[in-house]
Amino acid sequence: MQSKKEGYATCVYNEEHTMPESTLLWHYQRCPDSQRMKHLFKVCPYNTIHHIRYYEFEKHLQSCPDAPKIPQLNVGNDDPWG
């Protein structure tokens, strides 16, 4: 397997498509393979560059680094008012 060059990304719809990371979203909108295979993927609501296979989507939502961080209160032990 070819190592990924720093600053470059690979299309999830076709691994032969490699481009600078800054153009990945533009590529997804125009990639002919994405048009044929879009029913197999979902787009992350936290980062539109994350195109995830539908069966891995829930797992991705739980671990997405771009998801908003919501502090968890330990009811009974944490005083939310300080």
PDB file of C-alpha atoms in Angstrom:
ATOM      1  CA  MET A   1       0.000   0.000   0.000  1.00  0.00           C
ATOM      2  CA  GLN A   2       1.305   3.418  -0.940  1.00  0.00           C
ATOM      3  CA  SER A   3       1.989   5.749   1.956  1.00  0.00           C
ATOM      4  CA  LYS A   4      -0.018   8.962   2.041  1.00  0.00           C
ATOM      5  CA  LYS A   5       1.973  12.095   1.285  1.00  0.00           C
ATOM      6  CA  GLU A   6       1.649  14.825   3.876  1.00  0.00           C
ATOM      7  CA  GLY A   7      -0.894  17.444   2.827  1.00  0.00           C
ATOM      8  CA  TYR A   8      -2.607  15.086   0.369  1.00  0.00           C
ATOM      9  CA  ALA A   9      -5.887  13.209   0.665  1.00  0.00           C
ATOM     10  CA  THR A  10      -7.371  10.167  -1.044  1.00  0.00           C
ATOM     11  CA  CYS A  11     -10.931  10.035  -2.343  1.00  0.00           C
ATOM     12  CA  VAL A  12     -13.086   7.543  -0.398  1.00  0.00           C
ATOM     13  CA  TYR A  13     -14.974   6.694  -3.580  1.00  0.00           C
ATOM     14  CA  ASN A  14     -11.853   5.824  -5.616  1.00  0.00           C
ATOM     15  CA  GLU A  15      -8.462   5.265  -3.963  1.00  0.00           C
ATOM     16  CA  GLU A  16      -6.694   6.157  -7.216  1.00  0.00           C
ATOM     17  CA  HIS A  17      -7.878   9.761  -6.824  1.00  0.00           C
ATOM     18  CA  THR A  18      -5.302  11.695  -4.792  1.00  0.00           C
ATOM     19  CA  MET A  19      -5.322  15.465  -4.377  1.00  0.00           C
ATOM     20  CA  PRO A  20      -4.251  18.246  -2.000  1.00  0.00           C
ATOM     21  CA  GLU A  21      -6.402  18.171   1.150  1.00  0.00           C
ATOM     22  CA  SER A  22      -7.624  21.692   0.405  1.00  0.00           C
ATOM     23  CA  THR A  23      -9.403  20.489  -2.762  1.00  0.00           C
ATOM     24  CA  LEU A  24     -11.011  17.320  -1.367  1.00  0.00           C
ATOM     25  CA  LEU A  25     -14.506  18.782  -0.888  1.00  0.00           C
ATOM     26  CA  TRP A  26     -14.436  20.251  -4.399  1.00  0.00           C
ATOM     27  CA  HIS A  27     -13.357  16.834  -5.707  1.00  0.00           C
ATOM     28  CA  TYR A  28     -16.233  15.035  -3.941  1.00  0.00           C
ATOM     29  CA  GLN A  29     -18.741  17.333  -5.617  1.00  0.00           C
ATOM     30  CA  ARG A  30     -17.382  16.523  -9.080  1.00  0.00           C
ATOM     31  CA  CYS A  31     -16.073  12.960  -8.743  1.00  0.00           C
ATOM     32  CA  PRO A  32     -17.974  10.637 -11.114  1.00  0.00           C
ATOM     33  CA  ASP A  33     -17.441   7.764  -8.682  1.00  0.00           C
ATOM     34  CA  SER A  34     -19.127   9.702  -5.865  1.00  0.00           C
ATOM     35  CA  GLN A  35     -22.198  10.161  -8.046  1.00  0.00           C
ATOM     36  CA  ARG A  36     -22.415   6.406  -8.650  1.00  0.00           C
ATOM     37  CA  MET A  37     -21.665   5.393  -5.055  1.00  0.00           C
ATOM     38  CA  LYS A  38     -23.277   8.154  -2.971  1.00  0.00           C
ATOM     39  CA  HIS A  39     -26.010   5.784  -1.755  1.00  0.00           C
ATOM     40  CA  LEU A  40     -23.293   3.839   0.120  1.00  0.00           C
ATOM     41  CA  PHE A  41     -22.040   6.849   2.100  1.00  0.00           C
ATOM     42  CA  LYS A  42     -23.327   9.501   4.487  1.00  0.00           C
ATOM     43  CA  VAL A  43     -21.813  12.925   5.098  1.00  0.00           C
ATOM     44  CA  CYS A  44     -20.826  13.804   8.650  1.00  0.00           C
ATOM     45  CA  PRO A  45     -22.883  16.710  10.065  1.00  0.00           C
ATOM     46  CA  TYR A  46     -19.794  18.015  11.897  1.00  0.00           C
ATOM     47  CA  ASN A  47     -17.383  18.048   8.936  1.00  0.00           C
ATOM     48  CA  THR A  48     -18.546  17.824   5.320  1.00  0.00           C
ATOM     49  CA  ILE A  49     -15.217  16.369   4.239  1.00  0.00           C
ATOM     50  CA  HIS A  50     -16.016  13.222   6.242  1.00  0.00           C
ATOM     51  CA  HIS A  51     -17.813  10.874   3.835  1.00  0.00           C
ATOM     52  CA  ILE A  52     -18.482   7.704   5.833  1.00  0.00           C
ATOM     53  CA  ARG A  53     -19.845   4.330   4.745  1.00  0.00           C
ATOM     54  CA  TYR A  54     -23.427   4.085   5.983  1.00  0.00           C
ATOM     55  CA  TYR A  55     -22.734   1.046   8.216  1.00  0.00           C
ATOM     56  CA  GLU A  56     -19.886   2.908  10.006  1.00  0.00           C
ATOM     57  CA  PHE A  57     -21.768   6.201  10.339  1.00  0.00           C
ATOM     58  CA  GLU A  58     -23.085   5.850  13.923  1.00  0.00           C
ATOM     59  CA  LYS A  59     -19.642   4.811  15.168  1.00  0.00           C
ATOM     60  CA  HIS A  60     -18.116   7.813  13.394  1.00  0.00           C
ATOM     61  CA  LEU A  61     -20.611  10.214  15.004  1.00  0.00           C
ATOM     62  CA  GLN A  62     -19.555   8.993  18.443  1.00  0.00           C
ATOM     63  CA  SER A  63     -15.841   9.423  17.736  1.00  0.00           C
ATOM     64  CA  CYS A  64     -15.718  12.325  15.241  1.00  0.00           C
ATOM     65  CA  PRO A  65     -12.963  14.739  16.294  1.00  0.00           C
ATOM     66  CA  ASP A  66     -15.049  17.649  14.980  1.00  0.00           C
ATOM     67  CA  ALA A  67     -18.136  16.852  17.076  1.00  0.00           C
ATOM     68  CA  PRO A  68     -18.995  19.518  19.656  1.00  0.00           C
ATOM     69  CA  LYS A  69     -17.720  18.686  23.105  1.00  0.00           C
ATOM     70  CA  ILE A  70     -20.522  18.730  25.654  1.00  0.00           C
ATOM     71  CA  PRO A  71     -19.382  18.656  29.279  1.00  0.00           C
ATOM     72  CA  GLN A  72     -20.887  15.776  31.217  1.00  0.00           C
ATOM     73  CA  LEU A  73     -22.232  16.574  34.679  1.00  0.00           C
ATOM     74  CA  ASN A  74     -22.063  13.932  37.348  1.00  0.00           C
ATOM     75  CA  VAL A  75     -25.476  14.534  38.889  1.00  0.00           C
ATOM     76  CA  GLY A  76     -25.252  14.716  42.651  1.00  0.00           C
ATOM     77  CA  ASN A  77     -21.513  15.374  42.728  1.00  0.00           C
ATOM     78  CA  ASP A  78     -20.966  18.277  40.349  1.00  0.00           C
ATOM     79  CA  ASP A  79     -22.227  21.731  41.212  1.00  0.00           C
ATOM     80  CA  PRO A  80     -23.099  23.401  37.873  1.00  0.00           C
ATOM     81  CA  TRP A  81     -23.273  26.805  39.591  1.00  0.00           C
ATOM     82  CA  GLY A  82     -19.716  26.684  40.873  1.00  0.00           C
TER      83      GLY A  82
END
